Amino acid sequence: MLELDYTNVLEDAVGAAQGIPRIAFDKAAESSVHLIGNLDAARKSGALGFMDLPFDDAPVKAVTEFARQRAMPNVLVLGIGGSALGPMALDSALARPNSGRRLVVLDNIDPDFISDTLETLDPKDTIVNVIAKSGVTAETMATFAIVQNWMIGALGEGRAREHFVVTTDPEKGDLLAIARHENYPVFVIPPNVGGRFSVLTPVGTLPAALLGFNIESIMEGARRAAHQARKPLLENPALAAAFIQFVLERERKKSILVLFPYSQALWKFAFWFKQLWGESLGKKLDRRGREVYYGQTPTAALGVTDQHSQLQLFIEGPNDKSFLFWDVKEFRNKLPIHHPYSNFDSMGYLQDKTMSLLFSAEKQATEIALTEAGRPNATITVDRIDEETVGELLMFSQYFTAYAGEFYDINAFDQPGVEYGKKLTFAMMERSGFSEYSGKIERVRQKGKSVIR
Ligand code: PA5
């Protein structure tokens, strides 16, 4: 069962100026009851689809069946943002060497990156999953055009068709129309599930199934987290974690949230979470239309690697960060350390210990050092890394973010800043219907640049 250890955000641990009084949790347990009701009401009204996903068997069966028939050694995902980070997080957590399957994601349009990546792939061993909720995103559509030509050039039009599958909105968008025209199989993202909340739709589950992961178990874990997320605050890690970050950001000025997995498997998960947290909570307006400019900047550090890179800054630099560790109780391998160098001080103490013990000791050392320096930190722990716990962590994280949005009283489910950037790109590339943005671009161009050479 996923747990939240909040010892080190309390005043007793980090001092009154940086921490949260214990009593505040009891008060929040009472005052947050309506937030649980708010999310549940939004779910019941059909506005928030992400909460219902693990309770819907049909899409799970469909992707599993598709993967059984159509899996290939390479799964090439074309997508960006919420249409790429979920598959990457699942792959980084669950992939095993020698599985015979490989995920490759083209989530950037750097032309050298695309060309070099395609060179590493054999088209006949590659299934391409084009993912775009809107079905019009410039980066994904352009990459699709390149990859489709690459596939047709290698296999011919008829056989190439068998290598594409599309994940998109069920009703709108050019990608859907193209998929129908080409007769590509289509998996749908429910309209009431936003891009960054879509990992448990076929956006995440189809690549996961094609990679051989057990989707049923992912959903089982997600259901467990969903049940936990409807309980009162003191039994609800997602709600309590949201309360903690809200108080630390608003009242203790922790404007940066450092995601700190002590697990290599969860490293890409941190990137998925960065988008979820940043795009959901970074908002100019609150629900009443007041200019608030909310948002805690998420950043990632990897235990133990970043102990030798960023930790000095974290301990002695500006006290503007809150830390969220992600820990794992049991690793698949303990990795005992045996060696013939017991007479060397730097090796002797390691004899007959395990790498997992050293990993855990280093995490505790980092936690103690941060706490002593008055840096509030909390830990999310999962029992182990497998499909179930990853599903649990994904659902926990989405509730955590949604509850934070409730504390801030903002809409955590839109992204006007991202949409505006997309429109400017369309105008710059002369897509019809976006000329109203061309004037803005022209005005910026006319101002000229200040450049030093
Ligand atoms: O969370 C979001 O809605 C965005 O980050 C999208 O995921 C991203 O812009 C990609 O959009 P699309 O799936 O329409 O290509």
CSV table of C-alpha atoms and ligand atoms in Angstrom, one decimal:
chain,number,residue,atom,x,y,z
A,1,MET,CA,0.0,0.0,0.0
A,2,LEU,CA,1.4,3.4,-1.0
A,3,GLU,CA,2.2,5.6,2.0
A,4,LEU,CA,3.2,9.2,2.7
A,5,ASP,CA,5.7,10.0,5.5
A,6,TYR,CA,5.3,13.6,6.4
A,7,THR,CA,7.5,13.7,9.5
A,8,ASN,CA,10.0,16.1,8.0
A,9,VAL,CA,7.5,18.7,7.0
A,10,LEU,CA,6.4,19.2,10.6
A,11,GLU,CA,7.5,22.1,12.7
A,12,ASP,CA,9.2,19.7,15.2
A,13,ALA,CA,11.5,18.5,12.4
A,14,VAL,CA,12.3,21.6,10.4
A,15,GLY,CA,11.4,24.5,12.8
A,16,ALA,CA,8.4,26.8,13.0
A,17,ALA,CA,9.6,29.1,10.3
A,18,GLN,CA,9.8,26.3,7.7
A,19,GLY,CA,7.5,23.6,8.8
A,20,ILE,CA,3.8,23.0,9.3
A,21,PRO,CA,2.3,22.6,12.8
A,22,ARG,CA,0.9,19.2,13.5
A,23,ILE,CA,-2.4,20.7,14.5
A,24,ALA,CA,-2.8,22.1,11.0
A,25,PHE,CA,-3.3,18.6,9.8
A,26,ASP,CA,-6.2,18.0,12.2
A,27,LYS,CA,-7.8,21.3,11.1
A,28,ALA,CA,-7.3,20.5,7.4
A,29,ALA,CA,-8.9,17.1,7.9
A,30,GLU,CA,-12.1,18.9,8.7
A,31,SER,CA,-11.8,21.8,6.3
A,32,SER,CA,-10.9,19.6,3.3
A,33,VAL,CA,-14.0,17.3,3.4
A,34,HIS,CA,-15.7,19.5,0.8
A,35,LEU,CA,-12.7,19.1,-1.6
A,36,ILE,CA,-13.3,15.4,-1.7
A,37,GLY,CA,-16.9,16.2,-2.5
A,38,ASN,CA,-15.9,18.7,-5.2
A,39,LEU,CA,-13.8,16.1,-7.1
A,40,ASP,CA,-16.4,13.5,-6.7
A,41,ALA,CA,-19.1,15.8,-8.0
A,42,ALA,CA,-17.0,16.7,-11.0
A,43,ARG,CA,-16.5,13.0,-11.6
A,44,LYS,CA,-20.2,12.3,-11.4
A,45,SER,CA,-21.1,15.2,-13.7
A,46,GLY,CA,-18.8,13.6,-16.3
A,47,ALA,CA,-16.3,16.5,-16.2
A,48,LEU,CA,-13.3,14.6,-14.9
A,49,GLY,CA,-12.9,11.4,-16.7
A,50,PHE,CA,-9.5,10.3,-15.4
A,51,MET,CA,-11.0,9.0,-12.1
A,52,ASP,CA,-13.2,6.5,-13.9
A,53,LEU,CA,-10.5,5.0,-16.2
A,54,PRO,CA,-9.4,2.1,-14.0
A,55,PHE,CA,-13.0,1.0,-13.5
A,56,ASP,CA,-13.6,0.5,-17.3
A,57,ASP,CA,-12.7,-3.0,-18.5
A,58,ALA,CA,-13.5,-2.6,-22.2
A,59,PRO,CA,-10.5,-0.4,-23.3
A,60,VAL,CA,-8.2,-2.6,-21.3
A,61,LYS,CA,-9.4,-5.7,-23.1
A,62,ALA,CA,-9.2,-4.0,-26.5
A,63,VAL,CA,-5.6,-2.8,-26.2
A,64,THR,CA,-4.6,-6.2,-24.7
A,65,GLU,CA,-6.1,-8.0,-27.6
A,66,PHE,CA,-4.6,-5.6,-30.2
A,67,ALA,CA,-1.2,-6.1,-28.6
A,68,ARG,CA,-1.6,-9.9,-28.7
A,69,GLN,CA,-2.1,-9.8,-32.4
A,70,ARG,CA,0.0,-6.9,-33.5
A,71,ALA,CA,3.1,-6.6,-31.2
A,72,MET,CA,6.4,-6.0,-32.9
A,73,PRO,CA,9.9,-5.7,-31.4
A,74,ASN,CA,10.0,-1.9,-31.7
A,75,VAL,CA,7.1,0.4,-30.5
A,76,LEU,CA,7.6,3.8,-32.0
A,77,VAL,CA,5.5,6.5,-30.3
A,78,LEU,CA,4.9,9.8,-32.1
A,79,GLY,CA,3.5,12.3,-29.6
A,80,ILE,CA,4.4,15.1,-27.3
A,81,GLY,CA,3.6,16.3,-23.7
A,82,GLY,CA,0.7,14.3,-22.3
A,83,SER,CA,0.8,12.1,-25.4
A,84,ALA,CA,4.4,10.9,-24.8
A,85,LEU,CA,5.4,11.3,-21.2
A,86,GLY,CA,3.0,8.6,-19.9
A,87,PRO,CA,4.3,5.8,-22.2
A,88,MET,CA,7.9,6.9,-21.3
A,89,ALA,CA,7.2,6.7,-17.6
A,90,LEU,CA,5.6,3.3,-17.9
A,91,ASP,CA,8.5,2.0,-20.0
A,92,SER,CA,11.2,3.4,-17.7
A,93,ALA,CA,9.5,1.7,-14.7
A,94,LEU,CA,8.6,-1.6,-16.1
A,95,ALA,CA,10.8,-2.5,-19.0
A,96,ARG,CA,13.2,-5.4,-18.5
A,97,PRO,CA,16.4,-6.1,-20.5
A,98,ASN,CA,16.0,-9.0,-22.9
A,99,SER,CA,12.3,-8.6,-23.2
A,100,GLY,CA,12.7,-8.4,-27.0
A,101,ARG,CA,10.6,-5.2,-27.0
A,102,ARG,CA,11.9,-1.6,-27.2
A,103,LEU,CA,10.1,1.7,-26.8
A,104,VAL,CA,11.3,4.6,-28.9
A,105,VAL,CA,9.5,8.0,-28.6
A,106,LEU,CA,9.9,10.9,-31.0
A,107,ASP,CA,8.7,13.7,-28.8
A,108,ASN,CA,10.9,16.3,-30.3
A,109,ILE,CA,11.2,17.6,-33.8
A,110,ASP,CA,14.9,18.3,-33.8
A,111,PRO,CA,15.5,17.0,-37.4
A,112,ASP,CA,18.8,15.3,-36.5
A,113,PHE,CA,17.2,13.5,-33.6
A,114,ILE,CA,14.5,12.2,-35.8
A,115,SER,CA,16.8,11.1,-38.6
A,116,ASP,CA,19.3,9.5,-36.2
A,117,THR,CA,16.5,7.7,-34.4
A,118,LEU,CA,14.9,6.3,-37.5
A,119,GLU,CA,18.3,5.0,-38.6
A,120,THR,CA,18.3,2.7,-35.5
A,121,LEU,CA,15.0,1.1,-36.4
A,122,ASP,CA,14.1,-1.6,-38.9
A,123,PRO,CA,10.7,-0.5,-40.3
A,124,LYS,CA,9.5,-4.1,-40.7
A,125,ASP,CA,10.0,-4.7,-37.0
A,126,THR,CA,8.4,-1.4,-35.9
A,127,ILE,CA,4.8,-0.6,-35.0
A,128,VAL,CA,4.1,3.2,-35.0
A,129,ASN,CA,1.6,4.6,-32.5
A,130,VAL,CA,0.7,8.1,-33.4
A,131,ILE,CA,-0.8,9.8,-30.4
A,132,ALA,CA,-2.5,13.2,-30.3
A,133,LYS,CA,-5.6,14.1,-28.3
A,134,SER,CA,-6.3,17.2,-30.4
A,135,GLY,CA,-5.3,15.4,-33.6
A,136,VAL,CA,-3.7,18.6,-34.9
A,137,THR,CA,-0.5,19.2,-32.9
A,138,ALA,CA,2.1,20.6,-35.3
A,139,GLU,CA,5.0,18.6,-33.9
A,140,THR,CA,3.2,15.2,-34.0
A,141,MET,CA,1.6,15.8,-37.4
A,142,ALA,CA,4.9,16.8,-39.0
A,143,THR,CA,6.7,13.8,-37.4
A,144,PHE,CA,3.9,11.5,-38.6
A,145,ALA,CA,4.4,12.8,-42.2
A,146,ILE,CA,8.1,12.0,-42.0
A,147,VAL,CA,7.6,8.6,-40.4
A,148,GLN,CA,4.9,7.6,-42.8
A,149,ASN,CA,7.1,8.3,-45.8
A,150,TRP,CA,10.0,6.4,-44.1
A,151,MET,CA,7.7,3.4,-43.6
A,152,ILE,CA,6.2,3.5,-47.1
A,153,GLY,CA,9.6,4.0,-48.7
A,154,ALA,CA,10.8,0.8,-46.9
A,155,LEU,CA,7.7,-1.5,-47.2
A,156,GLY,CA,5.4,0.0,-49.8
A,157,GLU,CA,2.0,1.6,-49.2
A,158,GLY,CA,0.1,-1.7,-48.5
A,159,ARG,CA,2.4,-3.2,-46.0
A,160,ALA,CA,3.2,0.1,-44.4
A,161,ARG,CA,-0.5,0.5,-43.4
A,162,GLU,CA,-0.2,-2.5,-41.1
A,163,HIS,CA,2.4,-0.7,-39.1
A,164,PHE,CA,0.3,2.2,-37.9
A,165,VAL,CA,-2.1,2.6,-35.1
A,166,VAL,CA,-3.6,5.9,-33.9
A,167,THR,CA,-4.7,7.2,-30.5
A,168,THR,CA,-6.8,10.3,-30.6
A,169,ASP,CA,-10.2,12.0,-29.8
A,170,PRO,CA,-13.2,9.8,-30.8
A,171,GLU,CA,-14.9,12.6,-32.7
A,172,LYS,CA,-12.7,15.4,-33.9
A,173,GLY,CA,-9.3,16.3,-35.2
A,174,ASP,CA,-7.5,15.7,-38.5
A,175,LEU,CA,-5.6,12.7,-37.2
A,176,LEU,CA,-8.9,10.8,-36.7
A,177,ALA,CA,-9.9,11.7,-40.3
A,178,ILE,CA,-6.5,10.6,-41.7
A,179,ALA,CA,-6.6,7.3,-39.7
A,180,ARG,CA,-10.1,6.6,-41.1
A,181,HIS,CA,-8.9,7.4,-44.6
A,182,GLU,CA,-5.9,5.2,-44.3
A,183,ASN,CA,-7.8,2.5,-42.5
A,184,TYR,CA,-5.5,2.6,-39.5
A,185,PRO,CA,-6.8,1.1,-36.2
A,186,VAL,CA,-7.9,3.8,-33.8
A,187,PHE,CA,-8.0,3.8,-30.0
A,188,VAL,CA,-9.8,6.7,-28.4
A,189,ILE,CA,-9.0,9.2,-25.6
A,190,PRO,CA,-12.3,10.0,-23.8
A,191,PRO,CA,-13.1,13.7,-24.4
A,192,ASN,CA,-13.4,14.3,-20.7
A,193,VAL,CA,-9.7,13.2,-20.1
A,194,GLY,CA,-7.1,15.9,-20.6
A,195,GLY,CA,-3.7,15.1,-22.2
A,196,ARG,CA,-1.6,15.0,-19.0
A,197,PHE,CA,-4.3,13.0,-17.2
A,198,SER,CA,-4.5,10.4,-20.0
A,199,VAL,CA,-1.8,7.9,-19.1
A,200,LEU,CA,-4.5,5.3,-18.1
A,201,THR,CA,-6.3,5.6,-21.4
A,202,PRO,CA,-4.8,3.9,-24.5
A,203,VAL,CA,-2.3,6.8,-24.6
A,204,GLY,CA,-0.4,4.8,-22.0
A,205,THR,CA,-2.0,1.4,-22.0
A,206,LEU,CA,-1.6,0.7,-25.7
A,207,PRO,CA,2.2,1.2,-25.8
A,208,ALA,CA,2.4,-0.6,-22.5
A,209,ALA,CA,0.5,-3.6,-23.8
A,210,LEU,CA,2.6,-3.6,-27.0
A,211,LEU,CA,5.7,-3.7,-24.7
A,212,GLY,CA,4.3,-6.7,-22.9
A,213,PHE,CA,3.3,-5.1,-19.6
A,214,ASN,CA,0.2,-6.4,-17.7
A,215,ILE,CA,-2.4,-3.7,-18.1
A,216,GLU,CA,-4.9,-5.4,-15.8
A,217,SER,CA,-2.4,-5.1,-12.9
A,218,ILE,CA,-1.7,-1.5,-13.7
A,219,MET,CA,-5.4,-0.8,-13.4
A,220,GLU,CA,-5.7,-2.9,-10.2
A,221,GLY,CA,-3.1,-0.6,-8.6
A,222,ALA,CA,-4.8,2.5,-9.9
A,223,ARG,CA,-8.1,1.3,-8.4
A,224,ARG,CA,-6.4,0.9,-5.1
A,225,ALA,CA,-5.1,4.5,-5.2
A,226,ALA,CA,-8.5,5.7,-6.3
A,227,HIS,CA,-10.2,4.2,-3.3
A,228,GLN,CA,-7.6,5.6,-1.0
A,229,ALA,CA,-8.0,9.0,-2.6
A,230,ARG,CA,-11.6,9.3,-1.5
A,231,LYS,CA,-10.9,8.9,2.2
A,232,PRO,CA,-10.6,11.7,4.8
A,233,LEU,CA,-7.3,13.6,4.8
A,234,LEU,CA,-5.5,11.6,7.6
A,235,GLU,CA,-6.1,8.4,5.7
A,236,ASN,CA,-5.6,9.9,2.2
A,237,PRO,CA,-2.0,10.4,1.0
A,238,ALA,CA,-3.0,12.3,-2.1
A,239,LEU,CA,-5.1,14.8,-0.3
A,240,ALA,CA,-2.5,15.2,2.5
A,241,ALA,CA,0.3,15.6,0.1
A,242,ALA,CA,-1.6,18.3,-1.8
A,243,PHE,CA,-2.3,20.1,1.5
A,244,ILE,CA,1.4,20.0,2.4
A,245,GLN,CA,2.6,21.4,-0.9
A,246,PHE,CA,-0.1,24.1,-0.8
A,247,VAL,CA,0.9,25.3,2.6
A,248,LEU,CA,4.6,25.0,1.9
A,249,GLU,CA,4.2,27.0,-1.3
A,250,ARG,CA,1.7,29.7,0.0
A,251,GLU,CA,2.9,30.1,3.6
A,252,ARG,CA,6.5,29.0,3.6
A,253,LYS,CA,7.5,30.3,0.1
A,254,LYS,CA,8.7,26.9,-1.3
A,255,SER,CA,8.2,27.9,-4.9
A,256,ILE,CA,10.1,24.9,-6.2
A,257,LEU,CA,9.1,21.3,-5.8
A,258,VAL,CA,12.0,18.9,-6.1
A,259,LEU,CA,10.9,15.4,-7.1
A,260,PHE,CA,13.5,13.0,-5.8
A,261,PRO,CA,13.1,9.4,-6.7
A,262,TYR,CA,15.4,6.9,-5.1
A,263,SER,CA,14.7,4.5,-7.8
A,264,GLN,CA,16.2,4.5,-11.3
A,265,ALA,CA,12.9,3.0,-12.5
A,266,LEU,CA,11.0,6.1,-11.4
A,267,TRP,CA,13.3,8.6,-13.1
A,268,LYS,CA,11.1,9.1,-16.2
A,269,PHE,CA,8.1,9.0,-13.9
A,270,ALA,CA,9.5,12.3,-12.5
A,271,PHE,CA,9.3,13.8,-15.9
A,272,TRP,CA,5.8,12.7,-16.4
A,273,PHE,CA,4.9,14.2,-13.0
A,274,LYS,CA,6.7,17.5,-13.8
A,275,GLN,CA,4.2,18.1,-16.6
A,276,LEU,CA,1.3,17.0,-14.5
A,277,TRP,CA,2.1,19.4,-11.7
A,278,GLY,CA,3.5,22.3,-13.7
A,279,GLU,CA,0.8,22.5,-16.4
A,280,SER,CA,-2.1,21.8,-14.0
A,281,LEU,CA,-1.1,24.3,-11.3
A,282,GLY,CA,0.7,27.0,-13.2
A,283,LYS,CA,-2.2,29.4,-13.7
A,284,LYS,CA,-2.7,33.1,-14.1
A,285,LEU,CA,-6.4,33.1,-13.0
A,286,ASP,CA,-8.2,31.5,-10.2
A,287,ARG,CA,-11.8,30.2,-10.6
A,288,ARG,CA,-13.1,33.6,-9.7
A,289,GLY,CA,-11.1,35.2,-12.5
A,290,ARG,CA,-8.7,36.9,-10.2
A,291,GLU,CA,-5.1,37.2,-11.3
A,292,VAL,CA,-3.1,35.0,-9.0
A,293,TYR,CA,-0.1,33.6,-10.9
A,294,TYR,CA,0.0,30.4,-8.9
A,295,GLY,CA,2.2,27.4,-9.4
A,296,GLN,CA,5.2,25.6,-7.8
A,297,THR,CA,8.0,24.9,-10.3
A,298,PRO,CA,8.6,21.2,-10.4
A,299,THR,CA,12.1,19.9,-11.0
A,300,ALA,CA,13.7,16.5,-10.7
A,301,ALA,CA,16.7,15.0,-8.9
A,302,LEU,CA,17.7,11.4,-8.9
A,303,GLY,CA,18.9,9.6,-5.8
A,304,VAL,CA,21.8,8.8,-5.4
A,305,THR,CA,23.1,10.4,-8.6
A,306,ASP,CA,22.2,13.9,-7.8
A,307,GLN,CA,23.6,13.7,-4.3
A,308,HIS,CA,26.9,14.4,-6.1
A,309,SER,CA,25.4,17.1,-8.2
A,310,GLN,CA,22.5,19.2,-6.8
A,311,LEU,CA,22.5,18.3,-3.2
A,312,GLN,CA,25.0,20.9,-2.1
A,313,LEU,CA,22.6,23.6,-3.5
A,314,PHE,CA,19.6,21.9,-1.9
A,315,ILE,CA,21.2,21.9,1.6
A,316,GLU,CA,22.9,25.2,1.6
A,317,GLY,CA,21.4,27.3,-1.2
A,318,PRO,CA,18.2,29.3,-1.0
A,319,ASN,CA,15.5,27.7,1.2
A,320,ASP,CA,12.9,28.0,-1.5
A,321,LYS,CA,12.3,24.3,-2.2
A,322,SER,CA,10.2,21.5,-0.9
A,323,PHE,CA,11.4,18.0,-1.5
A,324,LEU,CA,9.3,14.9,-2.4
A,325,PHE,CA,11.2,11.6,-2.2
A,326,TRP,CA,9.8,8.6,-3.9
A,327,ASP,CA,11.1,5.4,-2.2
A,328,VAL,CA,10.7,1.7,-2.8
A,329,LYS,CA,10.5,-0.8,0.0
A,330,GLU,CA,11.9,-3.9,-1.8
A,331,PHE,CA,14.0,-3.9,-4.8
A,332,ARG,CA,14.0,-7.0,-7.1
A,333,ASN,CA,17.7,-7.5,-6.4
A,334,LYS,CA,19.4,-6.9,-3.1
A,335,LEU,CA,22.8,-7.2,-4.8
A,336,PRO,CA,25.2,-8.5,-2.0
A,337,ILE,CA,28.6,-7.0,-1.9
A,338,HIS,CA,31.5,-9.5,-1.6
A,339,HIS,CA,35.1,-8.7,-2.3
A,340,PRO,CA,38.6,-9.6,-1.1
A,341,TYR,CA,39.6,-6.1,0.1
A,342,SER,CA,38.5,-6.1,3.7
A,343,ASN,CA,41.8,-4.6,4.8
A,344,PHE,CA,41.0,-1.4,2.8
A,345,ASP,CA,38.9,1.1,4.9
A,346,SER,CA,36.9,2.3,1.9
A,347,MET,CA,35.8,-1.3,1.1
A,348,GLY,CA,36.0,-3.2,4.4
A,349,TYR,CA,32.7,-1.8,5.9
A,350,LEU,CA,30.8,-2.8,2.7
A,351,GLN,CA,31.7,-6.5,3.0
A,352,ASP,CA,28.6,-8.7,3.2
A,353,LYS,CA,26.3,-5.7,3.0
A,354,THR,CA,24.0,-5.2,0.1
A,355,MET,CA,23.6,-2.5,-2.6
A,356,SER,CA,19.9,-2.0,-1.5
A,357,LEU,CA,21.1,-1.3,2.1
A,358,LEU,CA,23.6,1.2,0.9
A,359,PHE,CA,20.9,2.8,-1.3
A,360,SER,CA,18.5,3.1,1.6
A,361,ALA,CA,21.2,4.5,3.9
A,362,GLU,CA,22.0,7.2,1.4
A,363,LYS,CA,18.4,8.1,1.1
A,364,GLN,CA,18.1,8.4,4.9
A,365,ALA,CA,21.3,10.4,5.0
A,366,THR,CA,20.0,12.9,2.4
A,367,GLU,CA,16.7,13.2,4.3
A,368,ILE,CA,18.5,13.9,7.6
A,369,ALA,CA,20.8,16.4,6.0
A,370,LEU,CA,17.9,18.3,4.4
A,371,THR,CA,15.9,18.2,7.6
A,372,GLU,CA,18.7,19.5,9.8
A,373,ALA,CA,19.1,22.4,7.3
A,374,GLY,CA,15.4,23.2,7.8
A,375,ARG,CA,14.4,22.0,4.3
A,376,PRO,CA,10.9,20.4,4.5
A,377,ASN,CA,10.8,17.0,2.8
A,378,ALA,CA,8.2,14.2,2.6
A,379,THR,CA,8.4,10.6,1.2
A,380,ILE,CA,6.1,8.6,-0.9
A,381,THR,CA,6.8,4.9,-0.5
A,382,VAL,CA,5.6,2.0,-2.7
A,383,ASP,CA,6.1,-1.6,-1.7
A,384,ARG,CA,8.1,-2.5,-4.9
A,385,ILE,CA,8.2,-1.6,-8.6
A,386,ASP,CA,5.8,-3.6,-10.7
A,387,GLU,CA,2.7,-3.0,-12.7
A,388,GLU,CA,0.4,-2.7,-9.7
A,389,THR,CA,2.5,-0.2,-7.7
A,390,VAL,CA,3.2,1.9,-10.9
A,391,GLY,CA,-0.6,2.0,-11.5
A,392,GLU,CA,-1.1,3.0,-7.9
A,393,LEU,CA,1.5,5.8,-8.2
A,394,LEU,CA,0.1,7.1,-11.4
A,395,MET,CA,-3.4,7.4,-9.9
A,396,PHE,CA,-2.1,8.8,-6.6
A,397,SER,CA,-0.2,11.5,-8.5
A,398,GLN,CA,-3.3,12.5,-10.6
A,399,TYR,CA,-5.4,12.8,-7.4
A,400,PHE,CA,-2.5,14.6,-5.6
A,401,THR,CA,-2.5,17.2,-8.5
A,402,ALA,CA,-6.2,17.5,-8.7
A,403,TYR,CA,-6.5,18.1,-4.9
A,404,ALA,CA,-3.8,20.7,-5.1
A,405,GLY,CA,-5.9,22.5,-7.8
A,406,GLU,CA,-8.8,22.4,-5.3
A,407,PHE,CA,-6.7,23.9,-2.5
A,408,TYR,CA,-5.6,26.7,-4.9
A,409,ASP,CA,-9.2,27.0,-6.2
A,410,ILE,CA,-8.0,27.0,-9.8
A,411,ASN,CA,-8.9,25.0,-12.9
A,412,ALA,CA,-6.2,22.3,-12.9
A,413,PHE,CA,-7.5,20.8,-16.1
A,414,ASP,CA,-6.9,23.5,-18.7
A,415,GLN,CA,-3.7,24.8,-20.3
A,416,PRO,CA,-4.3,28.2,-22.0
A,417,GLY,CA,-0.6,29.0,-22.1
A,418,VAL,CA,0.2,25.8,-24.1
A,419,GLU,CA,-2.7,26.4,-26.4
A,420,TYR,CA,-1.6,30.0,-27.1
A,421,GLY,CA,1.9,28.7,-28.0
A,422,LYS,CA,0.3,26.2,-30.4
A,423,LYS,CA,-1.7,29.0,-32.1
A,424,LEU,CA,1.3,31.2,-32.6
A,425,THR,CA,3.2,28.2,-34.2
A,426,PHE,CA,0.3,27.6,-36.6
A,427,ALA,CA,0.3,31.3,-37.6
A,428,MET,CA,4.0,31.3,-38.0
A,429,MET,CA,3.8,28.3,-40.3
A,430,GLU,CA,0.9,30.0,-42.2
A,431,ARG,CA,-1.8,27.5,-41.3
A,432,SER,CA,-5.1,28.9,-42.4
A,433,GLY,CA,-7.5,30.2,-39.8
A,434,PHE,CA,-4.8,31.6,-37.5
A,435,SER,CA,-4.1,34.9,-39.3
A,436,GLU,CA,-5.3,36.9,-36.2
A,437,TYR,CA,-2.1,35.8,-34.5
A,438,SER,CA,0.1,36.8,-37.5
A,439,GLY,CA,-0.2,40.5,-36.5
A,440,LYS,CA,1.3,39.8,-33.1
A,441,ILE,CA,4.2,37.9,-34.7
A,442,GLU,CA,4.8,40.7,-37.1
A,443,ARG,CA,4.9,43.3,-34.3
A,444,VAL,CA,7.5,41.3,-32.4
A,445,ARG,CA,9.5,40.9,-35.6
A,446,GLN,CA,9.4,44.7,-36.3
A,447,LYS,CA,10.7,45.4,-32.8
A,448,GLY,CA,14.0,43.7,-33.9
A,449,LYS,CA,16.4,41.9,-31.7
A,450,SER,CA,19.2,42.9,-29.3
A,451,VAL,CA,22.0,40.5,-30.0
A,452,ILE,CA,25.6,40.4,-29.0
A,453,ARG,CA,28.2,38.6,-31.2
B,1,PA5,O1,-1.8,18.2,-21.1
B,1,PA5,C1,-2.0,18.7,-22.3
B,1,PA5,O2,-3.2,18.8,-22.7
B,1,PA5,C2,-0.9,19.0,-23.2
B,1,PA5,O3,0.3,19.0,-22.7
B,1,PA5,C3,-0.9,18.0,-24.4
B,1,PA5,O4,-0.7,16.7,-23.9
B,1,PA5,C4,0.1,18.3,-25.4
B,1,PA5,O5,0.1,19.6,-25.8
B,1,PA5,C5,-0.1,17.4,-26.7
B,1,PA5,O6,-1.4,17.6,-27.2
B,1,PA5,P1,-2.0,16.5,-28.2
B,1,PA5,O7,-2.1,15.2,-27.5
B,1,PA5,O8,-3.2,17.1,-28.6
B,1,PA5,O9,-1.0,16.4,-29.3
